[in-house]
């Protein structure tokens, strides 16, 4: 079911497979995506409606494309009281966490007359893409929308594909209502990304697009980057657990399966110095597998991208974890805060035996939109900073500029930028008269 590996060759094969796993086989998809993006850019609603009718809802028109606030409220009201309360609690905790990320504009005024600072302003309008069908996750609505609201974004436009009957997930609509989405349009795929990037008569042009999607959505985000900002190109989900003998095999097996059930490319890896623990976890995974419904997906992800690795010790386990740089990292060890000091690369780090990854997906508060496929080496989780722009502020009086003038002139001339030097030199010359 899931292989235990205990040799260097098998480990290197695993690392190579993980590296290749996130590389999209775009094939013909890139040509189809380019055509869709081009047509929506040039033809606007005409192309947008054509593709929406073709791929999603065959009876779409301008009058039925936008979801009303009444529909969002009705979706929220249709949920059970228990689910309403769970979603409200989740939203509250996510908002509280992201409030702590906010930065303020600052100004530093010096006696010389020099003023330096940084102005922080929210983006004006943001587009949020939400997948449809079985991949519609209300928790992802919260994670993409709430940081934008905390940042101060005044207009949030959401697109999500309707089914063949023109219906949307009631949970997704309810989440949008709770989070404060400004407007929702029933469009999906590359055509939705293009509409958000370039604007049509129906859908407004946005400054940035966030949210996951299928290969066409991912490729479309690549195509429009530069016209608008994007968050990142999300890869398959992954979890890595570093565990010692203090960990429960039952807990570990359940946690590994929690990511393996996402899709066939999902990766679940356990690294432990204990061969005995590894074998117990292997048995528990087999036991749980027989009880779970998504067996076809689990079978593939557990076979190809999921492994139990025997490490020399916790130090070696952490070294390997840093090489992999996982999206989710659990430290299921006796002294998790001590082991934390050895971790350099991870999207989110879950400490201790009672902090399973789904806590982060739904209720803890930190964002679950995380860097995948090793990009945690240089990317960070989605957050408030993704929805603001920063401008530097500079103000010099004559008295502040003069002491720096000659140095600026020398520096500019060293780069053969003589007009740069002249810009400062004329001010120095004026003062010398």
XYZ file of C-alpha atoms in Angstrom:
433
model
C 0.000 0.000 0.000
C 2.686 2.491 1.048
C 6.334 1.527 0.708
C 8.963 1.792 3.441
C 12.336 2.866 2.045
C 15.648 2.566 3.867
C 18.362 3.103 1.269
C 19.946 6.036 -0.545
C 18.986 4.975 -4.067
C 15.289 4.655 -3.230
C 15.398 8.002 -1.435
C 16.962 9.772 -4.430
C 14.358 8.190 -6.703
C 11.654 9.594 -4.432
C 13.165 13.073 -4.491
C 13.383 12.974 -8.285
C 9.751 11.844 -8.563
C 8.631 14.670 -6.298
C 10.540 17.172 -8.412
C 8.904 15.976 -11.628
C 5.448 15.556 -10.089
C 4.669 19.261 -10.039
C 5.684 19.907 -13.642
C 2.498 20.281 -15.623
C 2.245 18.258 -18.819
C 0.548 21.061 -20.719
C 0.377 19.288 -24.071
C -2.386 20.774 -26.202
C -3.832 22.598 -23.182
C -1.480 25.541 -23.632
C -2.651 26.153 -27.222
C -6.316 25.913 -26.222
C -5.708 28.253 -23.295
C -3.922 30.846 -25.416
C -6.830 30.843 -27.874
C -9.422 31.254 -25.111
C -7.488 34.101 -23.484
C -6.965 35.851 -26.834
C -10.617 35.636 -27.820
C -11.935 36.876 -24.472
C -9.442 39.740 -24.584
C -10.511 40.711 -28.125
C -14.212 39.807 -28.109
C -15.215 40.241 -24.470
C -18.629 38.940 -23.439
C -19.309 37.303 -26.800
C -16.434 34.863 -26.346
C -17.020 34.600 -22.592
C -20.645 33.491 -23.074
C -19.700 31.117 -25.887
C -17.110 29.258 -23.804
C -19.314 29.234 -20.708
C -22.166 27.661 -22.672
C -19.774 25.138 -24.195
C -18.004 23.997 -21.033
C -20.391 24.701 -18.147
C -23.908 26.119 -18.301
C -25.509 25.921 -21.768
C -28.178 28.571 -21.082
C -25.910 31.317 -19.755
C -26.552 34.951 -20.636
C -25.743 38.344 -19.112
C -28.914 38.384 -17.008
C -28.195 35.046 -15.305
C -24.425 35.346 -14.932
C -24.273 37.447 -11.773
C -25.259 36.057 -8.378
C -27.311 38.432 -6.265
C -26.660 39.174 -2.610
C -30.112 37.735 -1.903
C -28.977 34.418 -3.395
C -25.832 34.460 -1.237
C -27.872 35.140 1.890
C -30.352 32.394 0.934
C -27.463 29.934 0.541
C -26.226 30.781 4.037
C -29.743 30.410 5.464
C -30.102 26.989 3.811
C -27.236 25.497 5.804
C -27.708 23.684 9.077
C -27.205 25.795 12.182
C -24.214 23.643 13.103
C -22.478 24.278 9.788
C -23.315 27.988 9.935
C -21.687 28.228 13.361
C -18.636 26.255 12.239
C -18.142 28.506 9.222
C -18.642 31.697 11.245
C -16.097 30.504 13.825
C -13.621 29.645 11.084
C -14.009 33.053 9.437
C -13.585 34.822 12.775
C -10.358 32.955 13.555
C -8.928 33.501 10.053
C -9.682 37.219 10.299
C -8.070 37.491 13.744
C -4.875 35.801 12.542
C -4.552 37.966 9.442
C -5.218 41.172 11.375
C -1.842 40.554 13.031
C -0.139 40.641 9.610
C -1.181 44.206 8.826
C 1.565 46.778 8.414
C 1.194 50.535 8.717
C 2.516 53.376 6.634
C 5.581 54.881 8.337
C 7.550 58.106 8.073
C 11.064 58.804 9.415
C 11.791 62.546 9.769
C 15.397 63.571 10.429
C 16.713 66.883 11.751
C 18.622 67.456 8.496
C 15.346 67.865 6.637
C 15.449 64.386 5.118
C 12.137 62.495 5.185
C 11.941 58.801 4.252
C 9.043 56.435 4.575
C 6.828 53.762 3.140
C 3.199 54.131 2.166
C 1.052 51.000 2.267
C -2.162 50.970 0.256
C -4.618 48.147 -0.489
C -5.241 46.992 -4.040
C -8.451 48.496 -5.368
C -10.098 45.428 -6.917
C -9.183 41.739 -6.625
C -10.486 38.702 -8.496
C -10.910 35.395 -6.651
C -11.252 32.203 -8.678
C -13.103 29.315 -6.995
C -13.220 25.890 -8.702
C -16.603 24.272 -9.245
C -17.953 20.748 -9.029
C -16.331 18.358 -6.569
C -13.406 20.758 -6.124
C -15.562 23.548 -4.632
C -14.174 24.258 -1.177
C -15.799 26.966 0.976
C -12.716 27.010 3.208
C -10.691 28.238 0.231
C -13.140 31.105 -0.232
C -12.307 32.241 3.304
C -8.566 31.857 2.815
C -8.521 33.943 -0.371
C -11.118 36.567 0.503
C -10.597 37.333 4.190
C -6.923 38.455 3.892
C -8.003 40.774 1.073
C -10.740 42.248 3.245
C -8.322 42.683 6.152
C -5.888 44.420 3.787
C -8.619 46.901 2.907
C -9.484 45.790 -0.642
C -12.792 47.518 -1.334
C -14.078 45.356 -4.218
C -13.689 41.590 -4.410
C -14.981 39.868 -7.542
C -15.426 36.091 -7.441
C -15.863 33.787 -10.413
C -16.861 30.135 -10.153
C -18.362 27.776 -12.760
C -21.992 26.702 -12.503
C -23.146 23.166 -13.196
C -25.229 22.223 -16.249
C -28.358 23.495 -14.484
C -26.756 26.824 -13.659
C -26.479 26.064 -9.942
C -23.557 26.807 -7.630
C -22.409 25.134 -4.421
C -24.531 26.490 -1.581
C -21.574 26.151 0.812
C -19.373 28.247 -1.469
C -22.051 30.939 -1.801
C -22.538 30.933 1.969
C -18.795 31.326 2.512
C -18.739 34.236 0.059
C -21.611 35.857 1.951
C -19.820 35.487 5.304
C -16.482 36.703 3.917
C -17.980 39.771 2.255
C -17.482 39.098 -1.463
C -18.684 42.099 -3.474
C -19.959 40.211 -6.512
C -19.998 36.687 -7.960
C -20.181 35.602 -11.601
C -21.046 32.102 -12.839
C -18.048 31.597 -15.095
C -15.056 29.319 -14.815
C -11.990 28.050 -16.602
C -9.482 30.029 -18.638
C -12.294 32.270 -19.907
C -12.997 33.495 -16.363
C -9.318 34.306 -15.776
C -9.157 36.227 -19.066
C -12.333 38.147 -18.234
C -10.929 39.179 -14.851
C -7.604 40.167 -16.396
C -8.909 42.256 -19.287
C -12.478 43.074 -18.288
C -15.669 42.657 -20.346
C -18.978 44.517 -20.396
C -20.191 42.148 -17.659
C -17.080 41.395 -15.587
C -14.786 44.158 -14.310
C -11.028 44.206 -14.848
C -9.167 43.470 -11.602
C -5.695 44.302 -10.309
C -4.824 40.792 -9.112
C -6.207 37.252 -9.442
C -5.924 34.654 -6.683
C -7.310 31.166 -6.178
C -6.630 27.612 -7.425
C -8.000 25.838 -10.484
C -7.403 23.136 -13.071
C -4.649 23.109 -15.683
C -6.507 25.589 -17.912
C -6.927 28.024 -15.036
C -3.250 27.661 -14.083
C -2.086 28.206 -17.662
C -4.417 31.173 -18.094
C -2.981 32.793 -14.959
C 0.462 32.435 -16.500
C -0.800 34.006 -19.724
C -2.290 37.095 -18.059
C 0.498 37.704 -15.549
C 1.834 41.161 -16.208
C -1.554 42.517 -17.216
C -2.602 41.679 -13.666
C -0.884 40.248 -10.613
C -1.401 36.601 -9.656
C -0.790 34.697 -6.437
C 1.002 31.548 -7.592
C 0.527 28.415 -9.687
C -0.625 25.835 -7.163
C 0.713 22.294 -7.445
C -0.647 19.021 -6.026
C -1.191 18.843 -2.283
C 1.469 17.383 0.004
C 2.237 16.562 3.610
C 5.488 15.534 5.246
C 5.604 14.245 8.820
C 8.721 13.959 10.965
C 7.953 11.562 13.808
C 9.690 9.797 16.689
C 8.521 6.928 18.873
C 6.341 9.233 20.970
C 3.924 9.492 18.023
C 0.746 7.439 17.625
C 0.802 5.166 14.531
C -2.954 5.650 14.263
C -2.645 9.442 14.260
C 0.168 9.351 11.714
C -1.691 7.044 9.334
C -4.801 9.221 9.444
C -2.759 12.385 8.845
C -0.953 10.884 5.853
C -4.257 9.769 4.335
C -5.758 13.230 4.853
C -3.588 14.566 2.026
C -3.394 11.402 -0.064
C -7.152 11.588 -0.695
C -6.910 14.946 -2.514
C -5.886 13.544 -5.904
C -3.651 11.000 -7.592
C -0.658 13.371 -7.553
C -0.905 14.120 -3.829
C 2.150 13.259 -1.757
C 2.225 11.956 1.823
C 5.623 11.228 3.358
C 6.603 10.066 6.827
C 10.228 10.349 7.948
C 11.174 8.592 11.168
C 14.249 7.030 12.793
C 12.034 4.216 14.121
C 11.591 1.169 11.892
C 9.066 -0.233 14.361
C 6.925 2.904 14.132
C 7.185 2.846 10.338
C 5.847 -0.703 10.167
C 2.957 0.085 12.525
C 1.983 3.117 10.452
C 2.105 1.030 7.287
C -0.373 -1.432 8.822
C -2.665 1.348 10.047
C -2.781 2.902 6.579
C -3.873 -0.442 5.114
C -6.559 -0.753 7.785
C -7.939 2.756 7.201
C -7.779 2.339 3.427
C -10.427 -0.369 3.554
C -12.781 2.029 5.371
C -12.383 5.127 3.184
C -14.460 5.989 0.091
C -11.872 7.587 -2.238
C -9.926 4.363 -2.757
C -9.028 4.872 -6.431
C -7.373 8.196 -5.623
C -5.699 6.831 -2.483
C -4.347 3.814 -4.340
C -2.543 5.987 -6.896
C -1.183 8.668 -4.556
C 0.018 6.141 -1.979
C 1.765 4.071 -4.641
C 3.668 6.752 -6.543
C 4.293 9.811 -4.388
C 3.883 8.623 -0.810
C 6.567 6.816 1.168
C 7.734 6.049 4.693
C 11.421 6.904 4.977
C 13.711 5.521 7.666
C 16.186 8.207 8.726
C 19.351 7.843 10.787
C 18.021 10.235 13.455
C 15.833 13.338 13.842
C 18.671 15.546 12.629
C 18.791 13.617 9.346
C 14.990 13.648 9.146
C 14.938 17.440 9.405
C 17.694 17.763 6.812
C 15.617 15.718 4.381
C 12.480 17.699 5.211
C 14.338 20.915 4.360
C 15.407 19.443 1.002
C 11.801 18.586 0.165
C 10.417 21.925 1.489
C 6.860 20.606 1.904
C 3.576 22.471 1.761
C 2.509 21.006 5.131
C 5.028 19.794 7.721
C 3.975 18.009 10.904
C 6.488 17.584 13.736
C 5.001 14.621 15.581
C 7.819 14.382 18.092
C 8.312 14.531 21.839
C 9.962 17.979 21.747
C 8.438 19.749 18.709
C 9.604 23.271 19.583
C 13.174 22.031 19.892
C 12.971 20.269 16.532
C 11.382 23.395 15.015
C 14.743 25.167 15.289
C 16.122 22.731 12.693
C 13.411 23.478 10.113
C 14.132 26.044 7.392
C 11.721 25.267 4.557
C 7.989 24.595 4.932
C 4.728 26.293 4.012
C 3.015 25.621 7.336
C 4.448 23.808 10.371
C 2.192 21.823 12.713
C 3.709 21.138 16.131
C 2.877 18.209 18.377
C 0.593 15.212 18.367
C -2.674 17.169 18.531
C -2.116 19.585 15.656
C -3.142 17.593 12.575
C -3.056 19.333 9.200
C -6.878 19.654 8.851
C -6.842 22.020 11.838
C -4.991 24.413 9.552
C -7.348 23.782 6.640
C -10.458 24.816 8.501
C -10.148 26.402 11.902
C -6.748 27.472 13.230
C -6.525 30.817 11.417
C -3.275 30.791 9.377
C -3.806 30.650 5.638
C -4.000 27.258 3.963
C -3.000 28.639 0.543
C 0.613 27.498 0.745
C 3.672 27.058 -1.489
C 3.870 23.594 -3.069
C 6.380 21.452 -4.957
C 9.436 22.690 -3.063
C 8.666 26.392 -3.539
C 8.524 26.870 0.245
C 12.267 27.494 -0.165
C 11.382 30.964 -1.475
C 7.585 31.478 -1.328
C 5.299 32.174 1.642
C 1.649 31.451 2.484
C -0.996 33.768 1.041
C -1.563 36.696 3.383
C -2.373 40.357 3.807
C 0.839 41.411 2.045
C -0.465 39.837 -1.166
C -3.273 42.395 -1.281
C -1.366 45.613 -0.651
C 1.108 47.675 -2.631
C 3.950 49.665 -1.109
C 5.301 53.021 -2.263
C 8.555 54.518 -1.022
C 8.385 58.136 0.169
C 11.375 60.472 -0.213
C 11.704 64.163 0.598
C 15.007 66.107 0.810
C 15.548 69.734 1.639
C 18.542 71.552 0.180
C 20.359 71.076 3.486
C 19.677 67.333 3.390
C 20.790 66.864 -0.229
C 24.067 68.781 -0.161
C 26.070 66.398 2.095
C 25.145 63.456 -0.175
C 25.457 65.226 -3.516
C 29.081 64.489 -4.443
C 28.670 60.818 -3.560
C 25.583 60.550 -5.759
C 27.411 62.198 -8.664
C 30.369 59.807 -8.346
C 28.098 56.773 -8.136
C 26.089 57.844 -11.208
C 29.225 58.464 -13.289
C 30.572 55.031 -12.327
C 27.533 53.607 -14.135
C 28.051 55.927 -17.131
C 24.754 57.626 -16.356
C 25.885 61.198 -16.816
C 22.427 62.757 -16.944
C 21.749 61.176 -13.552
C 24.890 62.872 -12.276
C 23.876 66.133 -13.939
C 20.499 66.107 -12.191
C 22.269 66.373 -8.845
C 25.273 68.407 -10.017
C 23.131 71.346 -11.208
C 21.732 71.626 -7.706
C 25.228 71.560 -6.204
C 26.358 74.208 -8.711
C 23.394 76.407 -7.874
C 24.335 76.340 -4.222
C 27.995 77.119 -5.012
C 27.119 80.413 -6.790
